[in-house]
Coordinates of C-alpha atoms in Angstrom, one line a residue:
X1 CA 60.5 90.0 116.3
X2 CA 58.2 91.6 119.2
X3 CA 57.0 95.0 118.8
X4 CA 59.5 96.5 121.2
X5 CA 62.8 95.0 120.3
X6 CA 61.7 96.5 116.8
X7 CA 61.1 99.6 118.5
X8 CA 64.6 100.0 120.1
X9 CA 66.4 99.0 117.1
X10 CA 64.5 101.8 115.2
X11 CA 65.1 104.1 117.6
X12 CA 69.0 103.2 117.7
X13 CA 68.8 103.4 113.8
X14 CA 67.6 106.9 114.1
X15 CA 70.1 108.2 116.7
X16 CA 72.8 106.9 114.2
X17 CA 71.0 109.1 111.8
X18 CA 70.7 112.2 113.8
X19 CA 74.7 111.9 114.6
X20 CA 75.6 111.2 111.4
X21 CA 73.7 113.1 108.9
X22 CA 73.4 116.6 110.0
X23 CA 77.2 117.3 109.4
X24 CA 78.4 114.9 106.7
X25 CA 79.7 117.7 104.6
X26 CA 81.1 119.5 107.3
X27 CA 85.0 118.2 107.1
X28 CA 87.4 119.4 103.7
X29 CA 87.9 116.2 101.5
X30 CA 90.6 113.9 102.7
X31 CA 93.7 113.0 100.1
X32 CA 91.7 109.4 100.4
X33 CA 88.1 110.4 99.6
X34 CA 89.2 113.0 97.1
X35 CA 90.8 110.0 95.3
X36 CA 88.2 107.9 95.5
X37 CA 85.6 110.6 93.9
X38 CA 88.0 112.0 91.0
X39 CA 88.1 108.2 90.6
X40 CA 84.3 107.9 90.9
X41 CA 83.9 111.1 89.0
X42 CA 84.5 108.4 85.4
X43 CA 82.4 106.0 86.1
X44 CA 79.6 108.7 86.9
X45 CA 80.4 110.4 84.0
X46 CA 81.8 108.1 81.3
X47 CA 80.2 105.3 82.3
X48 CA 83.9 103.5 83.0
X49 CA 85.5 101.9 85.9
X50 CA 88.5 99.4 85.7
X51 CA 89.9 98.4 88.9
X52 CA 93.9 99.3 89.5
X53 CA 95.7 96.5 91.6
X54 CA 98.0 98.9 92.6
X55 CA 96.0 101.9 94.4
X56 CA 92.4 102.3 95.3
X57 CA 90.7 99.5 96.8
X58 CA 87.6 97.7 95.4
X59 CA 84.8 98.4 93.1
X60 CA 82.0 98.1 95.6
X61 CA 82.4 101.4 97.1
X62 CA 82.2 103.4 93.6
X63 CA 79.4 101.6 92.3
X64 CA 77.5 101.9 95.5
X65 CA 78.1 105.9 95.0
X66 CA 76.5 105.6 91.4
X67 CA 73.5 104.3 92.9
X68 CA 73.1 106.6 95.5
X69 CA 74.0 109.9 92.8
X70 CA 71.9 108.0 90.0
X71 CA 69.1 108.0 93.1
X72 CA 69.3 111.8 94.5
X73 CA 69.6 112.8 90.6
X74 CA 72.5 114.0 90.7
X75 CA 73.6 114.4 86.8
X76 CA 77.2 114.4 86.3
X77 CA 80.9 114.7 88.4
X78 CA 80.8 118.3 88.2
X79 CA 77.7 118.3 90.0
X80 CA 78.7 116.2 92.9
X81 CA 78.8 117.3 96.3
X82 CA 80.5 115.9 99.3
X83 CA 77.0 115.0 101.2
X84 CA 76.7 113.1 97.8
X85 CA 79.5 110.9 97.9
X86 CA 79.7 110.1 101.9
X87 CA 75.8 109.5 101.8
X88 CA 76.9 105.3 100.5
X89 CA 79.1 104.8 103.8
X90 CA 76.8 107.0 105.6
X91 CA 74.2 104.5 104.8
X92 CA 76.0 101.2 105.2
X93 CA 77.1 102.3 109.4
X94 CA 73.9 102.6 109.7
X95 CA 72.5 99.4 108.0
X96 CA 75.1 97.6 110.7
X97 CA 71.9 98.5 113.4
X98 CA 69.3 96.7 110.8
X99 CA 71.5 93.2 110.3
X100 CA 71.7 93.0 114.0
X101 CA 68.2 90.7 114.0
X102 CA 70.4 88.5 112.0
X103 CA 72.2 87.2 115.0
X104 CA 69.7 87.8 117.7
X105 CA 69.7 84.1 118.4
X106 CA 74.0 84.0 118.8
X107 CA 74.2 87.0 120.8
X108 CA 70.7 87.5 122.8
X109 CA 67.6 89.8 122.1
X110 CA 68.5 92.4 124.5
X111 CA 72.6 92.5 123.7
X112 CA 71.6 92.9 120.0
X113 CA 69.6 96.4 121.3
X114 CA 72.3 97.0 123.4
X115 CA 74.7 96.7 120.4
X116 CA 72.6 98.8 118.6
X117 CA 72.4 101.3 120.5
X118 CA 76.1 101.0 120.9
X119 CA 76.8 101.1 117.1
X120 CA 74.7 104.2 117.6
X121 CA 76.6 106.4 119.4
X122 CA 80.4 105.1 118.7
X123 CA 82.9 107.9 118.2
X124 CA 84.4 106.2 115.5
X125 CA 81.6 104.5 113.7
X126 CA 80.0 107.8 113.5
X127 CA 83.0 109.2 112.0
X128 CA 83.8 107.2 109.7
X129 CA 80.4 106.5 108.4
X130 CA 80.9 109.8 106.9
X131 CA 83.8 109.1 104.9
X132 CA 84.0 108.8 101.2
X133 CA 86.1 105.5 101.9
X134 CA 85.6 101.6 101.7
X135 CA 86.4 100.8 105.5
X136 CA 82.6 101.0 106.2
X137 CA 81.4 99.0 103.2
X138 CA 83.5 96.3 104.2
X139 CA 82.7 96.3 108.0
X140 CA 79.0 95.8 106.8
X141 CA 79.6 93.2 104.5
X142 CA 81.5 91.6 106.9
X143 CA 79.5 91.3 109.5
X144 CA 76.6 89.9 106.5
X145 CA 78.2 87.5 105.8
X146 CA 78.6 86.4 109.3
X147 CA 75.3 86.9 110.0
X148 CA 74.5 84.7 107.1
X149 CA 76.9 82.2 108.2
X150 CA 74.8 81.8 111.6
X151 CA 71.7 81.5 110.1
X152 CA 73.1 78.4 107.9
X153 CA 74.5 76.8 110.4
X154 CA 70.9 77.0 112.1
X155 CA 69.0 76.7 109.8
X156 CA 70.5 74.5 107.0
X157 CA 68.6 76.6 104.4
X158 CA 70.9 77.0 100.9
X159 CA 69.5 80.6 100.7
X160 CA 71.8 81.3 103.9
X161 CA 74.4 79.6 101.9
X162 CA 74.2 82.0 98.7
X163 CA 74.0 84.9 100.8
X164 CA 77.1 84.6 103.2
X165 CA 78.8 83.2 99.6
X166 CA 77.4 86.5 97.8
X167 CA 78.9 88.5 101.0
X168 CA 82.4 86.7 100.9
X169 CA 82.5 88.3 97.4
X170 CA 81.2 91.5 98.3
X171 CA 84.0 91.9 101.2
X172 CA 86.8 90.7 98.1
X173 CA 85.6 93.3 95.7
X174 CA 85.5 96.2 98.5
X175 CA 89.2 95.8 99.8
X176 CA 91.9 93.8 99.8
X177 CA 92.2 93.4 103.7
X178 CA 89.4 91.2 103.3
X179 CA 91.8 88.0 103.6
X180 CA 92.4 89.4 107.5
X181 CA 89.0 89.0 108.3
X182 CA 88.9 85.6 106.5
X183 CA 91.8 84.4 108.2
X184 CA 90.7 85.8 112.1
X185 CA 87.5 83.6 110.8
X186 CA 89.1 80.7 110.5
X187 CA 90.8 80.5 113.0
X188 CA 88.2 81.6 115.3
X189 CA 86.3 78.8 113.7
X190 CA 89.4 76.2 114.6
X191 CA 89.9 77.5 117.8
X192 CA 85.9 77.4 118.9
X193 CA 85.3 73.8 117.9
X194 CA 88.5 72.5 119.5
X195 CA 86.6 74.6 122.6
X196 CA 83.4 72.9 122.2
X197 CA 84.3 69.8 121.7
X198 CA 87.4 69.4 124.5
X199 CA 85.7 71.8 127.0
X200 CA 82.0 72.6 127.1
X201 CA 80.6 69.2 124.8
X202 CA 77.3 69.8 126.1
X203 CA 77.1 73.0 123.9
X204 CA 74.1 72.3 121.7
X205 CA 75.6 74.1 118.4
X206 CA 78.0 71.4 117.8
X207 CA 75.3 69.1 117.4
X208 CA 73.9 70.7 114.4
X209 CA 73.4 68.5 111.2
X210 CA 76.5 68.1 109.2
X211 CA 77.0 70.7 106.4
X212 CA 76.0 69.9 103.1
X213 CA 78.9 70.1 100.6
X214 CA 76.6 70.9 97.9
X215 CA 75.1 74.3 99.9
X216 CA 78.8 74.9 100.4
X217 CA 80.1 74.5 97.2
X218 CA 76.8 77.3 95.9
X219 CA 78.0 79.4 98.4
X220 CA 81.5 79.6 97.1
X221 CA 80.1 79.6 93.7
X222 CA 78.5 83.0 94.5
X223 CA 81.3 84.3 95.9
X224 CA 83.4 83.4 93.2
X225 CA 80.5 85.1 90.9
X226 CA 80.0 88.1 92.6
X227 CA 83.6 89.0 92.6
X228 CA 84.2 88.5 89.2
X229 CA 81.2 90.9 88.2
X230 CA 82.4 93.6 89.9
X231 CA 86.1 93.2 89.4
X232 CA 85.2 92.8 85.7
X233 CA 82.9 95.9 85.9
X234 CA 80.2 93.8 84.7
X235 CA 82.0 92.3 82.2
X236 CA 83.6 94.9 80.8
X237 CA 87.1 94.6 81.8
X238 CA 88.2 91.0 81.3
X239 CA 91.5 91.4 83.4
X240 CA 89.8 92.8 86.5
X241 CA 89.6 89.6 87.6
X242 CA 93.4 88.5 87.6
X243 CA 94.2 91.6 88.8
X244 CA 92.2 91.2 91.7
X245 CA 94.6 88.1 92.8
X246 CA 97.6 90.2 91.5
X247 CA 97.4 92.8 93.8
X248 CA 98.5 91.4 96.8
X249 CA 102.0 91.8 95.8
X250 CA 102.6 95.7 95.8
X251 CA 99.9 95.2 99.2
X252 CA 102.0 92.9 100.7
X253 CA 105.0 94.9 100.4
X254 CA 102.8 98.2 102.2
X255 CA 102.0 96.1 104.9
X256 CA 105.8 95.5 105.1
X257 CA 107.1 98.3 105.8
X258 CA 107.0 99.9 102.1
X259 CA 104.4 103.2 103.5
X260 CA 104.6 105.8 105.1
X261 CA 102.2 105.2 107.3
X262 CA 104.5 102.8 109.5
X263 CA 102.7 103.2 113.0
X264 CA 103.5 101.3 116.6
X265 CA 101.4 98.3 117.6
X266 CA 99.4 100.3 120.0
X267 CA 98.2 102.7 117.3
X268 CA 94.5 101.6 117.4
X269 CA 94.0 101.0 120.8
X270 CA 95.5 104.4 122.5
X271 CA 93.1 106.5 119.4
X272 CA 90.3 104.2 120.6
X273 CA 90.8 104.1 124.7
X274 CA 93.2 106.6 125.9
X275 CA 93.7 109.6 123.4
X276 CA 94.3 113.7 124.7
X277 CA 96.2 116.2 122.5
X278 CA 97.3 119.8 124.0
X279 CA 94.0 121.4 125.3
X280 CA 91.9 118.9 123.0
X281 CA 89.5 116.8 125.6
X282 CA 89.3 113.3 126.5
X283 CA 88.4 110.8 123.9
X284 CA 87.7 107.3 124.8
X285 CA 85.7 104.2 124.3
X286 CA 86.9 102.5 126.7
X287 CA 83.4 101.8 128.4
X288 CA 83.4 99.5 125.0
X289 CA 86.6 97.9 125.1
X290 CA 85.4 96.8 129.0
X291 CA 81.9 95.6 128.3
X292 CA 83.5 93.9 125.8
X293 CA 85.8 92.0 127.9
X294 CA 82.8 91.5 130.2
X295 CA 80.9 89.5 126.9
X296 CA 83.9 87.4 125.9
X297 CA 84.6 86.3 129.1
X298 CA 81.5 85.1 129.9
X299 CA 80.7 83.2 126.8
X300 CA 84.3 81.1 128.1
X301 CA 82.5 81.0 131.4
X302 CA 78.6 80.5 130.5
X303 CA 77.8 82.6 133.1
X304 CA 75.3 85.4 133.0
X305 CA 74.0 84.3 129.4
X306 CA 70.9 82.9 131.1
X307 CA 69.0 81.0 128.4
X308 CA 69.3 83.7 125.6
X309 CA 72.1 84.2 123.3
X310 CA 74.7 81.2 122.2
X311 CA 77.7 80.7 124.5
X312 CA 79.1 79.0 121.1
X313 CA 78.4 82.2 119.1
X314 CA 79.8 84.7 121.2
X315 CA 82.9 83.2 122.0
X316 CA 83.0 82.5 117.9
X317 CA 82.8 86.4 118.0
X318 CA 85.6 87.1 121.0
X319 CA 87.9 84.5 119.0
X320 CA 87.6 86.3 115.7
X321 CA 87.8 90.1 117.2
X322 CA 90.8 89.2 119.5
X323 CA 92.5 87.3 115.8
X324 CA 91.7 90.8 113.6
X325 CA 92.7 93.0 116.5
X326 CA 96.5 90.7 116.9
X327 CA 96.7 90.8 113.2
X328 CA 95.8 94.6 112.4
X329 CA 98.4 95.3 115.9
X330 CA 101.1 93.0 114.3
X331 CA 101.1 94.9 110.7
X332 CA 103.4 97.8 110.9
X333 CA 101.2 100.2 108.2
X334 CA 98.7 101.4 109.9
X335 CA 95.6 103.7 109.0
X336 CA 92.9 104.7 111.9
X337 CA 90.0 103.4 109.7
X338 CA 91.3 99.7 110.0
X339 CA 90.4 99.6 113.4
X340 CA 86.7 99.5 112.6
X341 CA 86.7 95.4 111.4
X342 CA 87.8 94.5 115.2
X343 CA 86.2 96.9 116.9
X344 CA 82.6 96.2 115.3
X345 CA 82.9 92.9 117.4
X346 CA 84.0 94.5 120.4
X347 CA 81.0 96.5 120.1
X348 CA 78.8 93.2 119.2
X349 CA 80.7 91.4 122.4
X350 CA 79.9 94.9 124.4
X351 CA 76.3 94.5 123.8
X352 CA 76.5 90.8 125.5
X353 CA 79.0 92.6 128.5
X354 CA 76.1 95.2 129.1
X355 CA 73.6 92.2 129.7
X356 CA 75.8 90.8 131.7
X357 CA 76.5 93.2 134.3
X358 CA 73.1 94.1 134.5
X359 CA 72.5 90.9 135.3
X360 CA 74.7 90.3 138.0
X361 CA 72.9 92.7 140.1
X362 CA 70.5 91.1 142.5
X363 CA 68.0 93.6 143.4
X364 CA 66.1 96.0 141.4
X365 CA 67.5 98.5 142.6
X366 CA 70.7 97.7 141.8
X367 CA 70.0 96.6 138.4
X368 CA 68.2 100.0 138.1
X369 CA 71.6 101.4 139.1
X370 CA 73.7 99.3 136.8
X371 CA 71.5 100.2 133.6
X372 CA 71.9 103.9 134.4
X373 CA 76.1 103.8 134.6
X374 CA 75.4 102.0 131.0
X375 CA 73.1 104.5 129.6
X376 CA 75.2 107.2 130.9
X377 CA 78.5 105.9 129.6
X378 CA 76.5 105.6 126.1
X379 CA 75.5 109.2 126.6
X380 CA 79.0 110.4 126.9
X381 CA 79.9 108.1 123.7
X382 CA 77.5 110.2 122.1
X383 CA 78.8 113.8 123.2
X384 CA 82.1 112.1 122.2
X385 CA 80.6 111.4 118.5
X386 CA 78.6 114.8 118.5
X387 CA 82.0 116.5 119.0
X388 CA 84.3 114.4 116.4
X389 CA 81.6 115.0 114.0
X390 CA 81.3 119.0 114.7
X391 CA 83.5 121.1 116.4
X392 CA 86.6 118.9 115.9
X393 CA 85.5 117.1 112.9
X394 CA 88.9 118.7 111.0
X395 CA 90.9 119.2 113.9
X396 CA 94.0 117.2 115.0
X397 CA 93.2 116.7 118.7
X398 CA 90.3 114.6 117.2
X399 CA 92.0 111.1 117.4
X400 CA 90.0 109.7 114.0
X401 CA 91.5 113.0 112.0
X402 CA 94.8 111.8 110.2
X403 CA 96.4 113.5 107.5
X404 CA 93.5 115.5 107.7
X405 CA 92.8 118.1 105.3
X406 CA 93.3 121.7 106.7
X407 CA 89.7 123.9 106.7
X408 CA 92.5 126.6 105.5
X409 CA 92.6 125.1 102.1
X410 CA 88.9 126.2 101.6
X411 CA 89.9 129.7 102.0
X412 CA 92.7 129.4 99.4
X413 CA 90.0 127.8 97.0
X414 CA 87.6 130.5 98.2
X415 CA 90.0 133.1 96.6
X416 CA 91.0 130.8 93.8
X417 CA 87.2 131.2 92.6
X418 CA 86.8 135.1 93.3
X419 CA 89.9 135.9 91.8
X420 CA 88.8 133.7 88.4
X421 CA 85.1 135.6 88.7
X422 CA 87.3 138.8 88.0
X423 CA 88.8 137.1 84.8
X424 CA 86.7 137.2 81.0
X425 CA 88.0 133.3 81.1
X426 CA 85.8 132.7 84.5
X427 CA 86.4 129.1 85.3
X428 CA 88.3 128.5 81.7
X429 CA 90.9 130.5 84.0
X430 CA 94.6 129.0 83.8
X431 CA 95.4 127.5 87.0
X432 CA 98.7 126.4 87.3
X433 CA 99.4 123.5 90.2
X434 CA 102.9 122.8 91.1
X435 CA 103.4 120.3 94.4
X436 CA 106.5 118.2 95.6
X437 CA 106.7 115.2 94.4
X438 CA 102.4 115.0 93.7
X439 CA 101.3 115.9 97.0
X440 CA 98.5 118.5 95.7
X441 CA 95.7 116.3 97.2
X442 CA 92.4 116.9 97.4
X443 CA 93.3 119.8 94.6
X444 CA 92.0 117.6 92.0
X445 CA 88.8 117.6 93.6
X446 CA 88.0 120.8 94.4
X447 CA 89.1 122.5 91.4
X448 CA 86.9 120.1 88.9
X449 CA 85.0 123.2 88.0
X450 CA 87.8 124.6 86.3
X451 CA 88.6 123.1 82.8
X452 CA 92.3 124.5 82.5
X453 CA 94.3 123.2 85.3
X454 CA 97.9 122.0 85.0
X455 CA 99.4 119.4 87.2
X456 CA 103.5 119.3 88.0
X457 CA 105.2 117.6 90.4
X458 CA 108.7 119.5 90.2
X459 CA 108.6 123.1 88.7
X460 CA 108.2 123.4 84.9
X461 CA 110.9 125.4 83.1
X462 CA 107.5 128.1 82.5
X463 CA 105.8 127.8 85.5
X464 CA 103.6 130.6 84.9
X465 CA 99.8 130.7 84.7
X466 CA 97.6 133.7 85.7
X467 CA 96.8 131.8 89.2
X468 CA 99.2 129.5 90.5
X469 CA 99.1 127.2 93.6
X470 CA 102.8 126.1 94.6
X471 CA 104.1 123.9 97.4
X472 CA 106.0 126.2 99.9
X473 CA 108.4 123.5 100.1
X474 CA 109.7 124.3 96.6
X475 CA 110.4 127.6 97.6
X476 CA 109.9 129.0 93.9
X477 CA 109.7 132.8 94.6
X478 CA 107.4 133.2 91.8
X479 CA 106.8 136.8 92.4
X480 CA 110.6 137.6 91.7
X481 CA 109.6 138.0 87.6
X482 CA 107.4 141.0 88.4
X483 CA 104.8 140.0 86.8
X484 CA 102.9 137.9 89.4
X485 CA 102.1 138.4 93.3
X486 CA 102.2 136.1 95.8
X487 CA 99.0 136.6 98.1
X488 CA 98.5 134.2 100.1
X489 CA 99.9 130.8 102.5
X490 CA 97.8 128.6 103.0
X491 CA 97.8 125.3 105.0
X492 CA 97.0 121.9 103.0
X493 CA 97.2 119.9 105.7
X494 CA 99.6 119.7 108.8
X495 CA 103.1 120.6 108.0
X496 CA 102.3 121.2 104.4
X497 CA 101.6 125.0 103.1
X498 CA 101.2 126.3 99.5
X499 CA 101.7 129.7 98.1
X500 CA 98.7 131.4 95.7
X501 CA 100.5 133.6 93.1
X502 CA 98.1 135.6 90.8
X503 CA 99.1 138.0 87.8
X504 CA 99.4 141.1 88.5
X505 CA 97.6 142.7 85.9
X506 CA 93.9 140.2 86.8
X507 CA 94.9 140.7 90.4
X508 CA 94.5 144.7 89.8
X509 CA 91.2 143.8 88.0
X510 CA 90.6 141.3 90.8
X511 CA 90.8 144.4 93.8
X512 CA 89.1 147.2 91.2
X513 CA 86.2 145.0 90.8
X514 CA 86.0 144.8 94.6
X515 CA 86.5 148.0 95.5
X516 CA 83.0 149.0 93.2
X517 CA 81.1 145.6 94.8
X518 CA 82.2 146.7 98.5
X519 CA 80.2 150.4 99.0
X520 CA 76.9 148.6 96.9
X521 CA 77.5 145.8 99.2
X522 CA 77.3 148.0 102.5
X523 CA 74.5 150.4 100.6
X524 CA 72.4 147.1 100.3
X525 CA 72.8 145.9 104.0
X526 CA 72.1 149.7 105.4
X527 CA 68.9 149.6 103.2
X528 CA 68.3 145.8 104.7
X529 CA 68.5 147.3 108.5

């Protein structure tokens, strides 16, 4: 690696880094991460974790939290912030920049910078990355296990074996959809030597030394190993490891039909290419999706690889994105983060598209020409990224926010905790929470300061607490006994409101307290001025 591709790639690392870390704590909890942390919140603090075949996802994700928290020193649940929990994904987008050298052989030196720069500045991988969820861990296994499989199949070395093995069970002990990415693989794989060896025989790949069974049979030994530790939780829970197998059936029926998140098959591609809500702006990666069409289509063609990169490779790579984008399209339960699996190898296949083009043109000046449109399309990507992740990083127009957790429900837990502050029992307070059928999410999260909280899915025949958050759907009218008030609406998230009812005895106590702290309050800033 010369001094200057390292260069690039460092710089690309640190643009991901400068998108991505500034405002990682700036969106409310999702229902998702807010699971995923009350989850992690007992292996942090009790030292437990037992994976659930029904809900949840892998291990990977929570352990890879506990060694970021046991890292930054962070001491127990309580203390846990969100920066805390979405540094792990944070830090495996970004570590998608640093496996590129991995495959600069297969895709070229200067597409792998171009990829870089591309995984960089994409809307959606910047998103995401800062999402307490397991989408990005398995992307980035994924695509190290590919990288490993390449270097086997250059190399011949067993150490390439045990990795990619190691990184099959990685991508099984993060989440379940692994098996799509497995089976876009293998067919890729079919499809790509039937290719090579009926149309383009003089591709040198398919003249590599036969595979060892033995390096293959380590390599699935490792996988089988590494999946097993963490389903077991490091031996710990002997039937994590069935389980793992068992859950496919309540998965299978999600992916059914059985969810409510039943979406039409062009879900992905009009959030990724084509996406305006209201007075919202323009979101698109379509620049991507079209370089990437440019990168599989010449690795069909051979034209405009020159002598860098692997015609074999890439078209490898267009095979398997095009196989994981028809099977996540086919599926009718459909979340946004999915979308990140195919559309890392888009951006991969972009990188080769941008070389191409640039390519093509036959004077400098025109190549000069060509690289800026590039470098200007990846600036607007990063505006694009700069605004998902700021001013719209909670906001519905944004086409990555789903289900997203209203910024209103900080207010309500804003009150919730001055309100609390003006009762002796301070954050012993009773909190009563009353939602239709459960939906109280991310709640649990944000109220894990308080050690009396009561959970209810239908109202309880004594409801009453001195604070009470209650679904508006339920339409309790609390406030009739007379001895509560209700205060407050508050969003949750869209189309879903709660009500705050307080006592009205600590809600006197609650406005008499502020009434003394107000005239100190504005005595203090006058003397400040």
């Amino acid at each position: 690696m010369n001094r200057w591709y390292a260069l690039v790639l460092l710089l690309a690392a640190s643009a991901a880094v400068a998108l991505r870390g500034p405002h990682v704590a700036l969106r409310p909890m999702h229902n998702d991460e807010a699971v995923n942390a009350v989850k992690f919140g007992h292996l942090l603090d009790q030292g437990r974790y037992r994976y659930d075949p029904h809900e949840y996802h892998g291990p990977t994700l929570h352990y890879a939290a506990l060694v970021c928290a046991r890292l930054s020193g962070v001491p127990n649940y309580a203390s846990l912030s969100e920066s805390n929990l979405r540094f792990a994904p944070l830090v495996f987008g970004i570590g998608l920049i640093l496996l590129l050298p991995l495959v600069a052989d297969g895709l070229g030196r200067r597409a792998t910078l171009w990829a870089g720069v591309l995984t960089a500045v994409s809307p959606a991988f910047v998103f995401y990355s800062q999402y307490f969820i397991h989408e990005m861990l398995l992307v980035f296994f994924t695509a190290l296990t590919m990288a490993a499989g390449w270097r086997y199949w250059r190399s011949r070395k067993p150490g390439w074996a045990l990795l990619a093995g190691a990184g099959l069970g990685l991508m099984q002990a993060t989440k379940e959809t692994f098996v799509f990415c497995l089976a876009a693989a293998a067919m890729a794989l079919l499809l790509n030597h039937a290719w090579n060896r009926w149309m383009d025989a003089s591709e040198e790949p398919i003249r590599a030394p036969r595979l060892n069974c033995l390096h293959v049979a380590m390599g699935g030994l490792f996988w089988g190993m590494v999946a097993v530790i963490f389903f077991s939780s490091f031996f710990t829970n002997a039937q994590g490891p069935a389980d793992s197998i068992r859950t496919y059936l309540p998965w299978l029926r999600r992916a059914g039909g059985a969810s409510p998140h039943i979406q039409p098959w062009y879900f992905y591609f009009e959030r990724l290419l084509f996406f305006k809500v209201g007075s919202g702006p323009l979101w698109s990666e379509a620049a991507i999706g079209l370089l990437a069409l440019v990168g599989a289509g010449a690795s069909f063609a051979r034209k405009g690889l020159g002598s860098f990169g692997s015609a074999s490779f890439i078209r490898f790579l267009s095979l398997y994105t095009a196989g994981l984008a028809a099977i996540y399209t086919i599926i009718p339960y459909k979340t946004p983060w999915c979308f990140l699996g195919f559309w890392h190898g888009a951006i991969l296949l972009a990188g080769v598209g941008a070389v191409v083009i640039t390519g093509m043109a036959r004077t400098r000046y025109a190549r000069v020409g060509v690289l800026g449109v590039v470098l200007i399309a990846s600036g607007q990507l990063a505006w694009q990224a700069w605004a998902a992740s700021t001013r719209y990083a909670a906001d519905r127009r944004n086409p990555f926010v789903y289900a997203q957790t209203s910024p209103d429900l900080l207010r309500l837990l804003d009150k919730v905790q001055a309100i609390s502050q003006a009762s002796p029992e301070g954050e012993k307070t009773r909190i009563n929470v009353i939602a239709a059928e459960g939906d109280y999410w991310p709640l649990p999260w944000y109220l894990r300061h308080f050690s009396q909280v009561g959970w209810w899915d239908t109202l309880p025949p004594d409801p009453y607490a001195p604070i009470m958050i209650v679904s508006a759907q339920l339409a309790a009218a609390l406030d009739k006994s007379r001895t509560h008030l209700m205060i407050g609406y508050f969003e949750l998230r869209p189309g879903v409101f709660n009500e705050l009812y307080v006592e009205l005895e600590l809600w006197k106590t609650f406005l008499a307290r502020n009434q003394k702290e107000r005239p100190l309050e504005a005595e203090n800033n006058e003397a400040g001025k």
